[in-house]
């Protein structure tokens, strides 16, 4: 049986029964499927192991299948955290994985103290084996806080000379790594300020075997700091995917792989002891032009899990318990599967007062750069266009094509053929849809009502809504199944500029819940000086000249063009990545700006 089929079987059999971060495997078939699914491992290439407050930590993530050492297609979400020495998370990021690759960044605010931290990366699936996750040392230097006891020592003799941390740069026109014959060529070894640089990657050895790399070009620090692990060291230390998994038996709790998208866990609570929390229907929907809707049933402890296949870069979701008592329940979410008792040794970054001038100069440069961020912005990629969950077989009335009426009720009566207003079994006004099937008398259910992408239960509030704020009314005639619920058709209403949600959220008890960002592909700013006048009055104090987190090498040569800044010094080109057959690529090259 194929791995993907096994993944679907486990998710369908298990998640509907035990909605929680850890899920019980109850049958021998579920245990067999679990054992057959390969484990994963993560490598992260990041721009520096020393980051000042006011700078960005950039990272590029590679997730591998340990069985075949290929980029993994199992997990669609990874997690990256920065953890301090007290085992507390400074940040937690969700990373969208596309064929095993993801990326993110973190701006270090002045609220974070100087100290030593761990950058940790993993998938939820990896937590079952408690191995394979990435953890490397990051040091933060925050000169804006008075207390520097974590990093400050009194005597320079306690530190290795900073000169020993500098690479003796013997420039070569081409460097070859292992037997891959991957070379780096610079058009020069020394550049003036704001000068163009041409970097060429020579990929002759694997033009028929693509590679994927990330590239950081950054001023080399004179501080003594931890040395990041490279892909060669990662490959040598990687876990063996053929190892036996730990013994499990029926009832064992495991983490499910997020193989169809982001899994969102939560539970419902109520202070009313007469109301049950078990076997309650819970719905989640996301606003927008392209909407998504899920309905699941809680377990005996009120827990539930949703699979968000693609939230289309939207962070606001509406979660609601279905039924008349929905307002008496509280929703609690659990967004991050965390590594517990993380106790690895931390690198001890230290400075002395002799670094004072360097620190002050760099901090001033950072402040100036951040003040001009508006003219040097990063851009986020356009979101992938997903299809609406209700498909395309809909009939739509654009209300600008018809006479405008005051309310939705009047519009339904006068304009929309195929939809009418009726009363349900409790005497509440609801929509009705003339379907492609015979009605079943009083047992007929109301249609599913979607307004601006959000599932609405209080249909009476929409019936009396001001139709002058409505852009279109659509409907589907067929029965519609969402989870365990059956609806007699679908009514889709779009208001102008999502006005309904802005003005009626209290009436329909639908305050949004804010989810953590799902980090997706992003294009980073690359300073250009082709037009000498455009930036002539803008200072350029970049330490980070270039960051490209996802570069596919599939041609004999790959040219990269960038410009130096106003900051003189020695710069390091760091290239990390893998060929398609998982051969590591790790290159360091240097040049000077005078």
Coordinates of C-alpha atoms in Angstrom, one line a residue:
X1 CA 0.0 0.0 0.0
X2 CA 1.3 3.5 -0.8
X3 CA 2.5 5.7 2.0
X4 CA 0.1 8.5 1.1
X5 CA -2.8 6.0 1.2
X6 CA -1.8 4.9 4.7
X7 CA -1.6 8.5 5.8
X8 CA -5.2 9.1 4.7
X9 CA -6.4 5.9 6.4
X10 CA -4.8 6.8 9.7
X11 CA -6.1 10.4 9.6
X12 CA -9.7 9.3 8.8
X13 CA -9.8 6.4 11.3
X14 CA -8.2 8.3 14.1
X15 CA -8.8 12.0 14.0
X16 CA -12.6 11.7 14.1
X17 CA -12.3 9.8 17.4
X18 CA -9.6 11.5 19.3
X19 CA -9.3 15.2 18.6
X20 CA -6.2 16.2 20.5
X21 CA -2.5 16.9 19.9
X22 CA -1.7 13.3 20.7
X23 CA -4.0 10.6 19.3
X24 CA -4.5 7.0 20.4
X25 CA -3.9 4.2 17.9
X26 CA -6.6 1.7 18.8
X27 CA -6.3 -1.1 16.2
X28 CA -3.5 -3.3 14.8
X29 CA -4.2 -1.8 11.3
X30 CA -3.6 1.8 12.6
X31 CA -0.3 0.6 14.3
X32 CA 0.8 -1.1 11.2
X33 CA 0.2 2.1 9.2
X34 CA 2.0 4.2 11.7
X35 CA 5.1 2.0 11.5
X36 CA 5.2 2.1 7.7
X37 CA 5.3 5.9 7.5
X38 CA 8.8 7.2 7.3
X39 CA 10.1 9.7 9.9
X40 CA 11.4 13.2 9.0
X41 CA 14.4 15.3 9.8
X42 CA 15.0 19.1 9.5
X43 CA 17.9 21.3 8.5
X44 CA 17.9 25.1 8.7
X45 CA 20.2 27.5 7.0
X46 CA 20.2 30.8 8.8
X47 CA 22.0 34.1 8.0
X48 CA 24.0 34.5 11.2
X49 CA 24.5 33.0 14.7
X50 CA 24.8 36.5 16.1
X51 CA 21.9 38.9 15.7
X52 CA 21.6 42.5 17.1
X53 CA 18.4 44.0 18.3
X54 CA 17.0 45.8 15.3
X55 CA 18.2 43.1 12.8
X56 CA 16.5 40.2 11.1
X57 CA 17.2 36.6 11.6
X58 CA 16.5 34.9 8.2
X59 CA 16.2 31.2 7.8
X60 CA 15.5 28.6 5.1
X61 CA 14.2 25.2 6.1
X62 CA 14.7 21.8 4.5
X63 CA 12.5 18.9 5.7
X64 CA 13.6 15.3 4.6
X65 CA 12.1 11.9 4.5
X66 CA 14.6 9.8 6.5
X67 CA 13.8 6.6 4.6
X68 CA 14.8 7.8 1.1
X69 CA 16.7 11.0 2.1
X70 CA 14.6 13.0 -0.3
X71 CA 12.7 16.3 0.5
X72 CA 9.6 15.1 2.4
X73 CA 6.1 15.3 1.0
X74 CA 4.6 14.0 4.3
X75 CA 4.3 17.1 6.4
X76 CA 2.8 20.3 5.0
X77 CA 3.7 22.4 8.1
X78 CA 6.9 22.8 10.1
X79 CA 7.5 24.7 13.3
X80 CA 10.5 27.0 14.2
X81 CA 11.1 28.4 17.6
X82 CA 13.7 30.5 19.3
X83 CA 14.2 29.2 22.9
X84 CA 16.0 30.9 25.7
X85 CA 18.1 29.3 28.5
X86 CA 14.9 29.1 30.7
X87 CA 13.3 26.8 28.1
X88 CA 10.9 29.6 27.1
X89 CA 9.9 30.4 23.5
X90 CA 10.9 33.9 22.2
X91 CA 9.0 33.2 19.0
X92 CA 7.1 30.3 17.5
X93 CA 6.5 30.2 13.8
X94 CA 4.4 28.0 11.6
X95 CA 6.0 27.4 8.3
X96 CA 4.2 26.3 5.2
X97 CA 6.1 23.4 3.5
X98 CA 6.0 23.0 -0.2
X99 CA 7.7 19.8 -1.3
X100 CA 9.8 19.9 1.9
X101 CA 10.9 23.5 1.7
X102 CA 9.9 26.5 3.7
X103 CA 11.3 29.9 4.9
X104 CA 10.7 32.6 7.5
X105 CA 12.3 35.6 9.3
X106 CA 12.2 37.2 12.7
X107 CA 12.9 40.9 13.5
X108 CA 14.6 41.1 16.9
X109 CA 12.9 43.7 19.0
X110 CA 14.5 45.7 21.8
X111 CA 12.4 43.8 24.3
X112 CA 14.5 40.7 23.9
X113 CA 17.6 40.8 26.2
X114 CA 21.1 39.9 25.3
X115 CA 21.8 36.2 25.8
X116 CA 22.1 32.8 24.3
X117 CA 19.3 31.0 22.5
X118 CA 18.5 27.9 20.5
X119 CA 17.0 27.9 17.1
X120 CA 14.8 24.8 16.9
X121 CA 13.0 23.3 13.9
X122 CA 10.7 20.3 13.6
X123 CA 7.5 18.9 12.3
X124 CA 4.7 17.6 14.5
X125 CA 5.3 14.1 13.0
X126 CA 8.9 14.2 14.3
X127 CA 7.9 14.6 17.9
X128 CA 6.9 10.9 18.1
X129 CA 10.5 9.8 18.0
X130 CA 12.0 12.8 19.8
X131 CA 14.8 13.0 17.3
X132 CA 15.7 14.5 14.0
X133 CA 14.7 18.0 15.0
X134 CA 17.1 20.9 14.3
X135 CA 18.7 22.8 17.1
X136 CA 21.6 25.3 16.8
X137 CA 22.9 28.2 18.9
X138 CA 21.9 31.8 18.3
X139 CA 23.2 34.7 20.3
X140 CA 21.4 38.0 20.6
X141 CA 23.1 41.3 21.5
X142 CA 20.8 44.0 22.6
X143 CA 22.7 47.2 23.5
X144 CA 19.5 49.1 24.3
X145 CA 19.1 47.3 27.6
X146 CA 21.2 48.2 30.6
X147 CA 21.8 44.7 32.0
X148 CA 24.3 42.9 29.9
X149 CA 25.4 40.4 32.6
X150 CA 24.5 37.4 30.4
X151 CA 27.2 38.3 27.8
X152 CA 29.6 40.7 29.4
X153 CA 33.0 39.7 30.9
X154 CA 35.5 42.1 32.4
X155 CA 38.8 40.8 31.0
X156 CA 39.7 40.6 27.3
X157 CA 42.1 37.7 28.1
X158 CA 39.1 35.6 28.8
X159 CA 38.2 35.7 25.1
X160 CA 40.1 34.3 22.2
X161 CA 41.5 37.0 20.0
X162 CA 38.9 38.2 17.6
X163 CA 41.5 38.0 14.9
X164 CA 41.5 34.2 15.2
X165 CA 37.8 34.1 14.3
X166 CA 38.5 35.8 10.9
X167 CA 39.2 33.5 8.0
X168 CA 42.5 34.0 6.2
X169 CA 41.1 34.9 2.9
X170 CA 43.0 33.6 -0.1
X171 CA 40.7 34.5 -2.9
X172 CA 40.3 31.9 -5.7
X173 CA 38.3 32.4 -8.8
X174 CA 36.6 29.0 -8.3
X175 CA 36.1 26.8 -5.3
X176 CA 35.1 23.2 -5.7
X177 CA 33.2 21.3 -3.0
X178 CA 33.7 17.5 -2.7
X179 CA 33.2 15.9 -6.0
X180 CA 30.2 18.0 -7.1
X181 CA 32.3 20.5 -9.0
X182 CA 30.1 23.2 -7.8
X183 CA 32.1 26.4 -8.1
X184 CA 31.7 30.0 -7.0
X185 CA 33.2 32.8 -9.2
X186 CA 33.3 36.4 -8.3
X187 CA 34.1 39.0 -10.9
X188 CA 36.5 40.7 -8.4
X189 CA 37.8 40.2 -4.9
X190 CA 37.7 43.8 -3.8
X191 CA 34.8 46.3 -4.3
X192 CA 34.1 49.9 -3.7
X193 CA 31.0 51.0 -1.8
X194 CA 27.6 50.8 -3.7
X195 CA 29.4 48.8 -6.4
X196 CA 27.8 46.0 -8.5
X197 CA 28.9 42.4 -7.7
X198 CA 28.5 39.5 -10.1
X199 CA 28.5 36.0 -8.4
X200 CA 28.3 33.0 -10.7
X201 CA 27.5 29.4 -9.5
X202 CA 29.0 26.8 -11.8
X203 CA 26.9 23.7 -11.7
X204 CA 28.3 21.5 -14.5
X205 CA 28.4 18.3 -12.6
X206 CA 24.7 18.1 -11.8
X207 CA 23.0 19.9 -14.7
X208 CA 20.8 16.7 -15.0
X209 CA 20.4 16.5 -11.2
X210 CA 18.9 19.7 -9.8
X211 CA 19.9 21.2 -6.6
X212 CA 18.1 23.5 -4.1
X213 CA 20.2 26.0 -2.1
X214 CA 19.8 29.1 0.0
X215 CA 22.3 32.0 -0.2
X216 CA 23.3 34.5 2.5
X217 CA 25.8 37.4 1.8
X218 CA 26.6 39.2 5.0
X219 CA 29.4 41.3 6.6
X220 CA 31.6 39.0 8.6
X221 CA 31.5 39.6 12.4
X222 CA 34.7 40.2 14.4
X223 CA 32.8 38.9 17.4
X224 CA 33.6 35.4 18.6
X225 CA 30.3 33.4 18.1
X226 CA 29.1 29.9 17.6
X227 CA 29.8 28.2 14.2
X228 CA 26.5 27.1 12.5
X229 CA 26.2 23.5 11.4
X230 CA 26.5 23.2 7.6
X231 CA 24.8 20.7 5.4
X232 CA 27.9 18.4 5.3
X233 CA 27.9 18.1 9.1
X234 CA 24.1 17.6 9.1
X235 CA 24.3 14.8 6.6
X236 CA 26.9 13.0 8.6
X237 CA 25.0 13.3 11.8
X238 CA 21.5 12.5 10.4
X239 CA 19.4 9.7 11.9
X240 CA 19.1 6.4 10.1
X241 CA 15.7 6.1 8.6
X242 CA 15.8 2.3 8.6
X243 CA 16.0 2.1 12.4
X244 CA 13.1 0.4 14.1
X245 CA 10.5 2.6 15.6
X246 CA 9.8 2.4 19.3
X247 CA 7.4 -0.4 20.3
X248 CA 3.8 0.7 20.5
X249 CA 0.6 -1.2 21.4
X250 CA -3.1 -0.4 21.2
X251 CA -3.9 2.7 23.1
X252 CA -0.5 4.3 22.5
X253 CA -0.7 8.1 22.0
X254 CA 1.1 9.5 18.9
X255 CA 1.3 12.8 17.0
X256 CA -0.4 12.8 13.6
X257 CA 1.4 14.0 10.5
X258 CA 0.1 17.3 9.1
X259 CA -0.1 15.7 5.7
X260 CA -3.0 17.5 4.2
X261 CA -2.3 20.9 5.7
X262 CA -2.3 22.7 9.1
X263 CA -4.0 20.8 11.9
X264 CA -5.8 23.1 14.3
X265 CA -6.6 21.6 17.8
X266 CA -8.9 22.9 20.4
X267 CA -11.7 22.2 22.9
X268 CA -15.0 23.7 23.9
X269 CA -15.7 24.7 27.5
X270 CA -18.9 25.8 29.3
X271 CA -19.7 27.0 32.8
X272 CA -23.2 25.6 32.4
X273 CA -23.1 22.0 33.8
X274 CA -26.3 21.1 32.1
X275 CA -24.8 21.5 28.7
X276 CA -22.7 18.6 27.2
X277 CA -19.3 19.1 25.7
X278 CA -19.1 15.7 24.1
X279 CA -20.5 14.9 20.6
X280 CA -21.1 18.6 19.8
X281 CA -20.8 19.9 16.2
X282 CA -18.2 22.6 15.8
X283 CA -17.7 24.6 12.6
X284 CA -14.7 26.7 11.4
X285 CA -14.8 29.1 8.5
X286 CA -12.4 31.6 7.0
X287 CA -13.5 34.9 5.5
X288 CA -12.6 36.0 2.0
X289 CA -13.3 35.7 -1.7
X290 CA -12.4 32.0 -1.5
X291 CA -13.8 30.4 1.7
X292 CA -13.3 27.2 3.5
X293 CA -15.6 25.4 5.9
X294 CA -15.2 22.4 8.2
X295 CA -17.6 20.9 10.7
X296 CA -16.4 18.2 13.1
X297 CA -17.7 16.5 16.3
X298 CA -16.1 16.9 19.7
X299 CA -14.9 13.8 21.6
X300 CA -15.9 12.9 25.2
X301 CA -13.7 15.7 26.6
X302 CA -14.9 18.4 24.3
X303 CA -11.8 18.3 22.1
X304 CA -11.8 18.7 18.3
X305 CA -9.3 19.0 15.4
X306 CA -9.7 20.8 12.1
X307 CA -7.6 20.3 9.0
X308 CA -7.0 23.7 7.3
X309 CA -6.0 22.6 3.8
X310 CA -5.1 26.2 2.9
X311 CA -6.1 29.3 4.8
X312 CA -5.2 31.5 1.9
X313 CA -2.9 33.7 4.0
X314 CA -5.8 34.6 6.3
X315 CA -5.2 34.6 10.0
X316 CA -8.7 35.3 11.2
X317 CA -11.0 32.3 11.6
X318 CA -14.5 32.0 13.0
X319 CA -15.2 28.9 15.2
X320 CA -18.6 28.2 16.6
X321 CA -20.5 25.5 18.3
X322 CA -23.6 24.6 16.2
X323 CA -27.0 24.8 17.8
X324 CA -29.2 27.1 19.9
X325 CA -26.7 27.2 22.9
X326 CA -23.7 28.2 20.8
X327 CA -23.3 31.4 22.8
X328 CA -22.8 29.5 26.1
X329 CA -19.6 27.8 25.0
X330 CA -16.0 29.1 25.0
X331 CA -13.4 28.0 22.4
X332 CA -9.8 27.3 23.4
X333 CA -7.2 26.6 20.7
X334 CA -3.8 24.8 20.9
X335 CA -1.8 26.0 18.0
X336 CA 1.8 24.7 18.5
X337 CA 3.1 21.2 19.3
X338 CA 6.0 22.1 21.6
X339 CA 9.1 20.2 22.4
X340 CA 9.0 19.5 26.1
X341 CA 12.0 19.7 28.5
X342 CA 14.5 21.0 25.9
X343 CA 17.7 21.0 27.9
X344 CA 20.6 21.1 25.4
X345 CA 23.7 23.0 26.4
X346 CA 23.8 26.6 25.2
X347 CA 26.8 28.3 23.6
X348 CA 28.1 31.0 25.9
X349 CA 28.5 34.1 23.8
X350 CA 30.7 36.8 25.5
X351 CA 31.8 40.3 24.9
X352 CA 34.1 42.8 26.7
X353 CA 34.0 46.6 26.9
X354 CA 36.6 46.7 24.1
X355 CA 33.7 46.0 21.7
X356 CA 31.9 49.2 22.7
X357 CA 32.7 51.3 19.6
X358 CA 31.8 48.4 17.2
X359 CA 28.5 47.8 19.0
X360 CA 27.5 51.5 19.0
X361 CA 28.4 51.9 15.3
X362 CA 26.5 48.9 14.2
X363 CA 23.5 49.8 16.4
X364 CA 23.4 53.3 14.8
X365 CA 23.5 51.7 11.4
X366 CA 20.6 49.5 12.2
X367 CA 18.5 52.4 13.4
X368 CA 19.1 54.3 10.2
X369 CA 18.4 51.3 8.1
X370 CA 15.1 50.6 9.9
X371 CA 14.0 54.2 9.5
X372 CA 14.2 53.8 5.7
X373 CA 12.5 50.4 5.6
X374 CA 9.5 52.0 3.7
X375 CA 11.7 52.5 0.6
X376 CA 13.3 49.1 0.9
X377 CA 10.4 46.7 1.6
X378 CA 10.2 43.0 1.3
X379 CA 7.3 41.6 -0.6
X380 CA 5.2 38.5 0.1
X381 CA 4.3 36.1 -2.8
X382 CA 0.7 36.0 -4.0
X383 CA -1.4 33.4 -2.2
X384 CA -2.1 30.2 -4.1
X385 CA -5.6 30.4 -5.7
X386 CA -7.6 27.6 -4.1
X387 CA -11.1 26.6 -5.1
X388 CA -14.1 27.4 -2.9
X389 CA -15.2 24.4 -0.8
X390 CA -18.7 24.6 -2.3
X391 CA -17.4 24.3 -5.9
X392 CA -18.4 26.1 -9.0
X393 CA -21.9 24.8 -9.8
X394 CA -23.7 27.9 -8.5
X395 CA -26.3 30.4 -9.8
X396 CA -25.3 34.0 -9.1
X397 CA -27.3 37.3 -9.0
X398 CA -25.1 40.4 -9.2
X399 CA -27.4 43.0 -7.5
X400 CA -26.0 45.9 -9.5
X401 CA -27.8 44.4 -12.5
X402 CA -31.2 44.7 -10.8
X403 CA -33.4 47.2 -9.0
X404 CA -32.0 47.8 -5.5
X405 CA -34.3 46.9 -2.5
X406 CA -33.9 47.8 1.1
X407 CA -33.4 44.4 2.7
X408 CA -32.2 40.9 1.7
X409 CA -35.7 39.6 2.2
X410 CA -37.2 42.0 -0.3
X411 CA -34.4 41.2 -2.8
X412 CA -35.0 37.5 -2.4
X413 CA -38.7 38.0 -3.1
X414 CA -38.4 40.3 -6.0
X415 CA -35.1 39.3 -7.7
X416 CA -33.7 35.9 -6.8
X417 CA -35.6 33.0 -8.3
X418 CA -35.0 29.7 -6.6
X419 CA -34.6 31.0 -3.1
X420 CA -37.4 32.0 -0.6
X421 CA -37.9 32.7 3.1
X422 CA -39.6 30.1 5.3
X423 CA -39.8 29.1 9.0
X424 CA -37.9 26.2 10.5
X425 CA -39.3 23.8 13.2
X426 CA -38.6 26.3 15.9
X427 CA -40.4 29.1 14.2
X428 CA -37.2 31.0 13.1
X429 CA -37.1 32.5 9.7
X430 CA -34.5 30.8 7.4
X431 CA -33.7 30.6 3.7
X432 CA -35.1 27.9 1.5
X433 CA -33.7 26.7 -1.8
X434 CA -35.7 25.0 -4.5
X435 CA -33.5 22.0 -5.1
X436 CA -32.9 19.4 -7.7
X437 CA -34.6 16.8 -5.4
X438 CA -38.1 16.3 -3.9
X439 CA -38.7 18.1 -0.5
X440 CA -39.2 15.9 2.5
X441 CA -41.9 17.9 4.3
X442 CA -41.2 19.3 7.7
X443 CA -37.9 17.3 7.9
X444 CA -36.3 19.5 5.3
X445 CA -33.2 21.3 6.7
X446 CA -32.3 24.9 6.0
X447 CA -29.6 25.5 3.4
X448 CA -26.0 26.2 4.4
X449 CA -25.7 30.0 4.6
X450 CA -22.3 31.5 3.8
X451 CA -21.8 35.3 4.1
X452 CA -18.4 36.7 3.0
X453 CA -16.9 33.2 3.4
X454 CA -18.3 32.7 6.9
X455 CA -20.8 30.1 8.0
X456 CA -23.8 31.9 9.6
X457 CA -26.3 30.2 11.8
X458 CA -28.5 33.2 12.7
X459 CA -30.1 33.4 9.2
X460 CA -32.8 35.8 10.4
X461 CA -30.1 38.5 11.0
X462 CA -29.1 38.1 7.3
X463 CA -32.7 38.1 6.0
X464 CA -33.2 41.7 7.5
X465 CA -29.7 42.9 6.4
X466 CA -29.4 46.1 4.3
X467 CA -29.3 44.8 0.7
X468 CA -27.7 48.1 -0.4
X469 CA -24.5 46.7 1.1
X470 CA -24.8 43.4 -0.7
X471 CA -22.7 42.7 -3.9
X472 CA -24.2 39.4 -4.9
X473 CA -26.5 36.5 -3.9
X474 CA -25.7 33.0 -5.1
X475 CA -27.2 29.5 -4.4
X476 CA -26.6 25.8 -5.1
X477 CA -29.7 23.6 -5.5
X478 CA -28.1 20.2 -4.4
X479 CA -28.0 18.8 -0.9
X480 CA -24.7 19.7 0.7
X481 CA -22.7 17.5 3.2
X482 CA -20.2 19.1 5.6
X483 CA -18.8 16.6 8.1
X484 CA -21.8 14.9 9.7
X485 CA -24.2 17.7 8.8
X486 CA -26.6 17.7 5.8
X487 CA -27.9 21.0 4.3
X488 CA -30.6 21.5 1.7
X489 CA -28.6 23.5 -0.7
X490 CA -26.2 26.5 -0.2
X491 CA -26.9 30.2 -0.1
X492 CA -23.8 32.4 -0.7
X493 CA -24.0 36.1 0.0
X494 CA -21.1 38.6 -0.6
X495 CA -21.3 42.0 0.9
X496 CA -19.5 45.0 -0.5
X497 CA -15.9 45.1 1.1
X498 CA -17.0 42.4 3.6
X499 CA -19.3 45.0 5.3
X500 CA -21.5 42.3 6.9
X501 CA -18.7 41.0 9.1
X502 CA -17.6 44.5 10.1
X503 CA -21.0 45.6 11.2
X504 CA -22.8 42.4 12.4
X505 CA -20.2 40.3 14.2
X506 CA -21.9 40.9 17.6
X507 CA -25.4 40.2 16.3
X508 CA -24.3 36.8 15.0
X509 CA -21.9 36.0 17.8
X510 CA -18.9 35.6 15.5
X511 CA -15.9 37.4 16.9
X512 CA -12.8 36.4 15.0
X513 CA -10.1 34.2 16.5
X514 CA -6.6 35.3 15.4
X515 CA -4.3 32.5 14.4
X516 CA -0.5 32.7 14.2
X517 CA 0.9 33.6 10.9
X518 CA 1.6 30.8 8.5
X519 CA 4.9 31.7 7.0
X520 CA 4.9 31.4 3.2
X521 CA 7.3 32.1 0.4
X522 CA 8.6 35.7 0.4
X523 CA 10.7 37.8 -1.9
X524 CA 13.4 39.8 -0.1
X525 CA 14.6 43.2 -1.1
X526 CA 17.7 43.3 -3.3
X527 CA 19.2 46.9 -3.4
X528 CA 19.9 48.1 -6.9
X529 CA 21.9 51.2 -8.0
X530 CA 21.3 51.0 -11.7
X531 CA 19.7 54.5 -11.4
X532 CA 22.3 56.6 -9.6
X533 CA 19.9 59.3 -8.6
X534 CA 17.1 57.1 -7.2
X535 CA 18.9 56.3 -3.9
X536 CA 21.5 59.0 -3.9
X537 CA 20.1 60.7 -0.8
X538 CA 19.3 57.5 1.1
X539 CA 22.0 56.0 3.4
X540 CA 22.8 52.4 2.9
X541 CA 24.2 50.7 6.0
X542 CA 23.2 47.1 5.2
X543 CA 25.3 44.3 6.8
X544 CA 23.1 41.8 5.0
X545 CA 23.7 42.4 1.3
X546 CA 21.6 39.5 0.0
X547 CA 19.3 36.8 1.3
X548 CA 17.8 34.3 -1.2
X549 CA 16.1 31.4 0.7
X550 CA 15.1 29.2 -2.2
X551 CA 17.3 29.0 -5.3
X552 CA 16.8 26.1 -7.7
X553 CA 20.0 25.2 -9.7
X554 CA 19.2 23.4 -12.9
X555 CA 21.5 25.1 -15.4
X556 CA 25.3 24.9 -15.9
X557 CA 25.6 28.4 -14.6
X558 CA 23.5 30.6 -12.3
X559 CA 24.3 34.3 -12.1
X560 CA 23.5 36.4 -9.0
X561 CA 23.8 40.2 -9.1
X562 CA 23.7 42.5 -6.1
X563 CA 25.3 45.7 -4.8
X564 CA 27.6 46.5 -1.9
X565 CA 26.5 49.0 0.7
X566 CA 28.2 51.9 2.5
X567 CA 29.6 49.6 5.1
X568 CA 33.3 48.6 4.5
X569 CA 34.7 45.3 5.7
X570 CA 35.0 41.7 4.8
X571 CA 31.9 39.9 3.6
X572 CA 31.0 36.2 3.6
X573 CA 29.1 34.3 1.0
X574 CA 27.4 31.3 2.6
X575 CA 25.6 28.8 0.3
X576 CA 23.9 25.8 1.8
X577 CA 21.7 23.2 0.2
X578 CA 21.3 19.8 -1.3
X579 CA 21.2 18.1 -4.7
X580 CA 18.1 16.1 -5.6
X581 CA 19.8 12.9 -4.5
X582 CA 20.6 14.5 -1.1
X583 CA 24.3 15.3 -1.6
X584 CA 25.1 18.2 0.6
X585 CA 26.3 21.6 -0.8
X586 CA 28.2 23.9 1.6
X587 CA 30.3 26.8 0.3
X588 CA 32.0 29.8 2.0
X589 CA 33.6 32.5 -0.1
X590 CA 34.8 36.0 0.9
X591 CA 35.3 39.4 -0.6
X592 CA 36.2 42.9 0.7
X593 CA 34.4 46.2 0.5
X594 CA 36.7 49.3 0.9

